[in-house]
Amino acid sequence: MAFKKSAFAAMDAAVSLEGTVSSTWKERRNFGRVVVVVVVVVVVVVVVVVVVVVVVVVVVVVVVVVVVVVVVVVVVVVVVVVVVDASVVVVVVVLVLVLDVDVDVDVELVLEVEDDVAAAVVAEVTVTTGVVVAAGAAVEAAVPPVPAPLVQSASAVTVASSLRRTFALNTWAACIRG
C-alpha cells in the first residue's frame, strides 16, 4: 500500500508540476502577446504624432509663402502706382505678366481705363494729324502743279502726282519728327 501511496503521490506531483509548467507557458505566451500589442500601439501613436507634426509644418509653410506673396504683390502695386504714377493697365500687366498672379479685374473698370486711354490717344493723334495735315496741305499748295504741256500721258500724270505725294509725305514726316 505504501507503494500505492507513493505512486499516487508521484503522480500527483507530476500532475502538479505539469500544471505549473503549463500555466507558466500560458502566462509567458500571454505576456508575449501583451508586449506585442503594447509595441504596436506605441508605434502607431508615434506614427500618428509624426504625421500630425508634418501636416502642421506644411500648413505653416504654405501660410507663410502665401503671406509673403501677398506682401510682395501689395508692395509692387504701391510702388508702381505711387512712385511711377502708372495707370491701372500697367498695374494689371505687372501683376499678371511679372508676378504671374491670377487677377480678377472688374470689366467695367478696364473698359473705363481703356476708353480713357483710347480717348487720350485719339486726341493726341487728332492734334498731331491736324498739324501734319495742315503742314502737308501748305506744302502741297506750295508745290506747283505740273504744267499741262509736260503732261503727255497718264503715266506722266501718275509720276507727277506720285512725286508731289512723295514730297508732301516727306515733309509731313519731317514735321512729325520735329
PDB file of C-alpha atoms in Angstrom, residues 9-158:
ATOM      1  CA  ALA A   9       1.969  10.910  -4.594  1.00  0.00           C
ATOM      2  CA  ALA A  10       4.415  10.775  -7.547  1.00  0.00           C
ATOM      3  CA  MET A  11       1.511  11.073  -9.988  1.00  0.00           C
ATOM      4  CA  ASP A  12       0.044  13.985  -8.035  1.00  0.00           C
ATOM      5  CA  ALA A  13       3.434  15.644  -8.025  1.00  0.00           C
ATOM      6  CA  ALA A  14       3.809  15.089 -11.785  1.00  0.00           C
ATOM      7  CA  VAL A  15       0.320  16.466 -12.461  1.00  0.00           C
ATOM      8  CA  SER A  16       1.030  19.402 -10.214  1.00  0.00           C
ATOM      9  CA  LEU A  17       4.337  20.032 -11.965  1.00  0.00           C
ATOM     10  CA  GLU A  18       2.690  19.699 -15.354  1.00  0.00           C
ATOM     11  CA  GLY A  19       0.042  22.215 -14.351  1.00  0.00           C
ATOM     12  CA  THR A  20       2.701  24.609 -13.157  1.00  0.00           C
ATOM     13  CA  VAL A  21       4.711  24.268 -16.363  1.00  0.00           C
ATOM     14  CA  SER A  22       1.574  24.570 -18.448  1.00  0.00           C
ATOM     15  CA  SER A  23       0.330  27.651 -16.644  1.00  0.00           C
ATOM     16  CA  THR A  24       3.799  29.258 -16.794  1.00  0.00           C
ATOM     17  CA  TRP A  25       3.935  28.667 -20.539  1.00  0.00           C
ATOM     18  CA  LYS A  26       0.458  30.171 -20.947  1.00  0.00           C
ATOM     19  CA  GLU A  27       1.472  33.181 -18.864  1.00  0.00           C
ATOM     20  CA  ARG A  28       4.601  33.680 -20.942  1.00  0.00           C
ATOM     21  CA  ARG A  29       2.584  33.383 -24.140  1.00  0.00           C
ATOM     22  CA  ASN A  30       0.056  35.916 -22.846  1.00  0.00           C
ATOM     23  CA  PHE A  31       2.886  38.217 -21.716  1.00  0.00           C
ATOM     24  CA  GLY A  32       4.376  37.991 -25.219  1.00  0.00           C
ATOM     25  CA  ARG A  33       1.039  38.964 -26.736  1.00  0.00           C
ATOM     26  CA  VAL A  34       0.725  41.903 -24.365  1.00  0.00           C
ATOM     27  CA  VAL A  35       4.223  43.097 -25.260  1.00  0.00           C
ATOM     28  CA  VAL A  36       3.443  42.861 -28.977  1.00  0.00           C
ATOM     29  CA  VAL A  37       0.190  44.800 -28.536  1.00  0.00           C
ATOM     30  CA  VAL A  38       1.937  47.500 -26.480  1.00  0.00           C
ATOM     31  CA  VAL A  39       4.727  47.837 -29.050  1.00  0.00           C
ATOM     32  CA  VAL A  40       2.211  48.094 -31.909  1.00  0.00           C
ATOM     33  CA  VAL A  41       0.191  50.738 -30.032  1.00  0.00           C
ATOM     34  CA  VAL A  42       3.327  52.761 -29.262  1.00  0.00           C
ATOM     35  CA  VAL A  43       4.457  52.585 -32.916  1.00  0.00           C
ATOM     36  CA  VAL A  44       1.009  53.664 -34.164  1.00  0.00           C
ATOM     37  CA  VAL A  45       0.917  56.583 -31.712  1.00  0.00           C
ATOM     38  CA  VAL A  46       4.414  57.717 -32.753  1.00  0.00           C
ATOM     39  CA  VAL A  47       3.499  57.493 -36.458  1.00  0.00           C
ATOM     40  CA  VAL A  48       0.291  59.489 -35.899  1.00  0.00           C
ATOM     41  CA  VAL A  49       2.181  62.167 -33.938  1.00  0.00           C
ATOM     42  CA  VAL A  50       4.838  62.426 -36.672  1.00  0.00           C
ATOM     43  CA  VAL A  51       2.176  62.721 -39.397  1.00  0.00           C
ATOM     44  CA  VAL A  52       0.330  65.436 -37.440  1.00  0.00           C
ATOM     45  CA  VAL A  53       3.572  67.384 -36.907  1.00  0.00           C
ATOM     46  CA  VAL A  54       4.454  67.132 -40.621  1.00  0.00           C
ATOM     47  CA  VAL A  55       0.972  68.322 -41.647  1.00  0.00           C
ATOM     48  CA  VAL A  56       1.161  71.272 -39.237  1.00  0.00           C
ATOM     49  CA  VAL A  57       4.606  72.235 -40.549  1.00  0.00           C
ATOM     50  CA  VAL A  58       3.411  72.041 -44.183  1.00  0.00           C
ATOM     51  CA  VAL A  59       0.354  74.182 -43.401  1.00  0.00           C
ATOM     52  CA  VAL A  60       2.521  76.783 -41.631  1.00  0.00           C
ATOM     53  CA  VAL A  61       4.960  76.897 -44.566  1.00  0.00           C
ATOM     54  CA  VAL A  62       2.112  77.315 -47.076  1.00  0.00           C
ATOM     55  CA  VAL A  63       0.574  80.128 -44.998  1.00  0.00           C
ATOM     56  CA  VAL A  64       3.944  81.897 -44.744  1.00  0.00           C
ATOM     57  CA  VAL A  65       4.509  81.613 -48.511  1.00  0.00           C
ATOM     58  CA  VAL A  66       1.023  82.982 -49.251  1.00  0.00           C
ATOM     59  CA  VAL A  67       1.561  85.901 -46.861  1.00  0.00           C
ATOM     60  CA  VAL A  68       4.939  86.698 -48.438  1.00  0.00           C
ATOM     61  CA  VAL A  69       3.458  86.619 -51.961  1.00  0.00           C
ATOM     62  CA  VAL A  70       0.579  88.897 -50.915  1.00  0.00           C
ATOM     63  CA  VAL A  71       3.004  91.347 -49.271  1.00  0.00           C
ATOM     64  CA  VAL A  72       5.229  91.381 -52.367  1.00  0.00           C
ATOM     65  CA  VAL A  73       2.230  91.985 -54.629  1.00  0.00           C
ATOM     66  CA  VAL A  74       0.971  94.822 -52.431  1.00  0.00           C
ATOM     67  CA  VAL A  75       4.422  96.429 -52.285  1.00  0.00           C
ATOM     68  CA  VAL A  76       4.843  96.172 -56.060  1.00  0.00           C
ATOM     69  CA  VAL A  77       1.399  97.652 -56.652  1.00  0.00           C
ATOM     70  CA  VAL A  78       2.063 100.527 -54.248  1.00  0.00           C
ATOM     71  CA  VAL A  79       5.475 101.223 -55.778  1.00  0.00           C
ATOM     72  CA  VAL A  80       4.123 101.100 -59.322  1.00  0.00           C
ATOM     73  CA  VAL A  81       1.067 103.252 -58.574  1.00  0.00           C
ATOM     74  CA  VAL A  82       2.635 105.788 -56.177  1.00  0.00           C
ATOM     75  CA  VAL A  83       6.225 106.099 -57.385  1.00  0.00           C
ATOM     76  CA  VAL A  84       5.796 105.553 -61.094  1.00  0.00           C
ATOM     77  CA  ASP A  85       2.302 107.091 -61.169  1.00  0.00           C
ATOM     78  CA  ALA A  86       1.168 104.450 -63.639  1.00  0.00           C
ATOM     79  CA  SER A  87      -2.321 103.558 -64.769  1.00  0.00           C
ATOM     80  CA  VAL A  88      -4.386 100.541 -63.762  1.00  0.00           C
ATOM     81  CA  VAL A  89      -3.461  98.827 -67.011  1.00  0.00           C
ATOM     82  CA  VAL A  90       0.240  98.898 -66.100  1.00  0.00           C
ATOM     83  CA  VAL A  91      -0.538  97.528 -62.636  1.00  0.00           C
ATOM     84  CA  VAL A  92      -2.562  94.677 -64.112  1.00  0.00           C
ATOM     85  CA  VAL A  93       0.190  93.922 -66.632  1.00  0.00           C
ATOM     86  CA  VAL A  94       2.782  93.848 -63.838  1.00  0.00           C
ATOM     87  CA  LEU A  95       0.606  91.591 -61.712  1.00  0.00           C
ATOM     88  CA  VAL A  96      -0.243  89.188 -64.498  1.00  0.00           C
ATOM     89  CA  LEU A  97       2.964  89.036 -66.507  1.00  0.00           C
ATOM     90  CA  VAL A  98       5.728  89.679 -63.997  1.00  0.00           C
ATOM     91  CA  LEU A  99       4.287  88.091 -60.870  1.00  0.00           C
ATOM     92  CA  ASP A 100       2.157  85.519 -62.699  1.00  0.00           C
ATOM     93  CA  VAL A 101      -0.831  86.279 -60.472  1.00  0.00           C
ATOM     94  CA  ASP A 102      -4.379  85.457 -61.458  1.00  0.00           C
ATOM     95  CA  VAL A 103      -6.163  88.803 -61.251  1.00  0.00           C
ATOM     96  CA  ASP A 104      -9.920  89.187 -61.283  1.00  0.00           C
ATOM     97  CA  VAL A 105     -10.390  92.626 -62.785  1.00  0.00           C
ATOM     98  CA  ASP A 106     -13.686  94.472 -62.924  1.00  0.00           C
ATOM     99  CA  VAL A 107     -14.586  94.563 -66.616  1.00  0.00           C
ATOM    100  CA  GLU A 108     -16.251  97.977 -66.342  1.00  0.00           C
ATOM    101  CA  LEU A 109     -13.118  99.451 -64.735  1.00  0.00           C
ATOM    102  CA  VAL A 110     -10.945  98.046 -67.513  1.00  0.00           C
ATOM    103  CA  LEU A 111     -13.324  99.389 -70.144  1.00  0.00           C
ATOM    104  CA  GLU A 112     -13.298 102.824 -68.466  1.00  0.00           C
ATOM    105  CA  VAL A 113      -9.498 102.821 -68.388  1.00  0.00           C
ATOM    106  CA  GLU A 114      -9.349 101.618 -71.988  1.00  0.00           C
ATOM    107  CA  ASP A 115     -11.830 104.338 -73.001  1.00  0.00           C
ATOM    108  CA  ASP A 116      -9.757 106.999 -71.226  1.00  0.00           C
ATOM    109  CA  VAL A 117      -6.546 105.746 -72.826  1.00  0.00           C
ATOM    110  CA  ALA A 118      -8.235 105.451 -76.215  1.00  0.00           C
ATOM    111  CA  ALA A 119      -9.653 108.975 -75.891  1.00  0.00           C
ATOM    112  CA  ALA A 120      -6.221 110.341 -74.981  1.00  0.00           C
ATOM    113  CA  VAL A 121      -4.610 108.544 -77.927  1.00  0.00           C
ATOM    114  CA  VAL A 122      -7.321 109.718 -80.316  1.00  0.00           C
ATOM    115  CA  ALA A 123      -6.940 113.299 -79.037  1.00  0.00           C
ATOM    116  CA  GLU A 124      -3.171 113.159 -79.453  1.00  0.00           C
ATOM    117  CA  VAL A 125      -3.434 111.590 -82.908  1.00  0.00           C
ATOM    118  CA  THR A 126      -6.053 114.157 -83.868  1.00  0.00           C
ATOM    119  CA  VAL A 127      -3.877 117.058 -82.768  1.00  0.00           C
ATOM    120  CA  THR A 128      -0.780 115.598 -84.422  1.00  0.00           C
ATOM    121  CA  THR A 129      -2.655 114.678 -87.582  1.00  0.00           C
ATOM    122  CA  GLY A 130      -4.303 118.088 -87.740  1.00  0.00           C
ATOM    123  CA  VAL A 131      -0.925 119.787 -87.559  1.00  0.00           C
ATOM    124  CA  VAL A 132       0.568 117.391 -90.094  1.00  0.00           C
ATOM    125  CA  VAL A 133      -2.407 117.701 -92.442  1.00  0.00           C
ATOM    126  CA  ALA A 134      -2.237 121.478 -92.237  1.00  0.00           C
ATOM    127  CA  ALA A 135       1.505 121.402 -92.879  1.00  0.00           C
ATOM    128  CA  GLY A 136       1.053 118.905 -95.680  1.00  0.00           C
ATOM    129  CA  ALA A 137      -1.694 120.974 -97.292  1.00  0.00           C
ATOM    130  CA  ALA A 138       0.502 124.037 -97.123  1.00  0.00           C
ATOM    131  CA  VAL A 139       3.416 122.163 -98.686  1.00  0.00           C
ATOM    132  CA  GLU A 140       1.211 120.657-101.357  1.00  0.00           C
ATOM    133  CA  ALA A 141      -0.238 124.052-102.140  1.00  0.00           C
ATOM    134  CA  ALA A 142       3.275 125.444-102.335  1.00  0.00           C
ATOM    135  CA  VAL A 143       4.405 122.799-104.829  1.00  0.00           C
ATOM    136  CA  PRO A 144       3.328 123.968-108.227  1.00  0.00           C
ATOM    137  CA  PRO A 145       1.283 121.573-110.307  1.00  0.00           C
ATOM    138  CA  VAL A 146       2.902 120.025-113.326  1.00  0.00           C
ATOM    139  CA  PRO A 147       2.265 122.218-116.355  1.00  0.00           C
ATOM    140  CA  ALA A 148      -0.179 120.764-118.908  1.00  0.00           C
ATOM    141  CA  PRO A 149       2.224 120.624-121.846  1.00  0.00           C
ATOM    142  CA  LEU A 150       4.592 118.481-119.798  1.00  0.00           C
ATOM    143  CA  VAL A 151       1.842 116.002-119.053  1.00  0.00           C
ATOM    144  CA  GLN A 152       1.788 113.914-122.200  1.00  0.00           C
ATOM    145  CA  SER A 153       0.253 110.719-120.929  1.00  0.00           C
ATOM    146  CA  ALA A 154      -1.467 109.114-117.990  1.00  0.00           C
ATOM    147  CA  SER A 155       1.839 107.698-116.836  1.00  0.00           C
ATOM    148  CA  ALA A 156       3.329 111.181-116.729  1.00  0.00           C
ATOM    149  CA  VAL A 157       0.375 112.334-114.601  1.00  0.00           C
ATOM    150  CA  THR A 158       0.896 109.367-112.314  1.00  0.00           C
TER     151      THR A 158
END
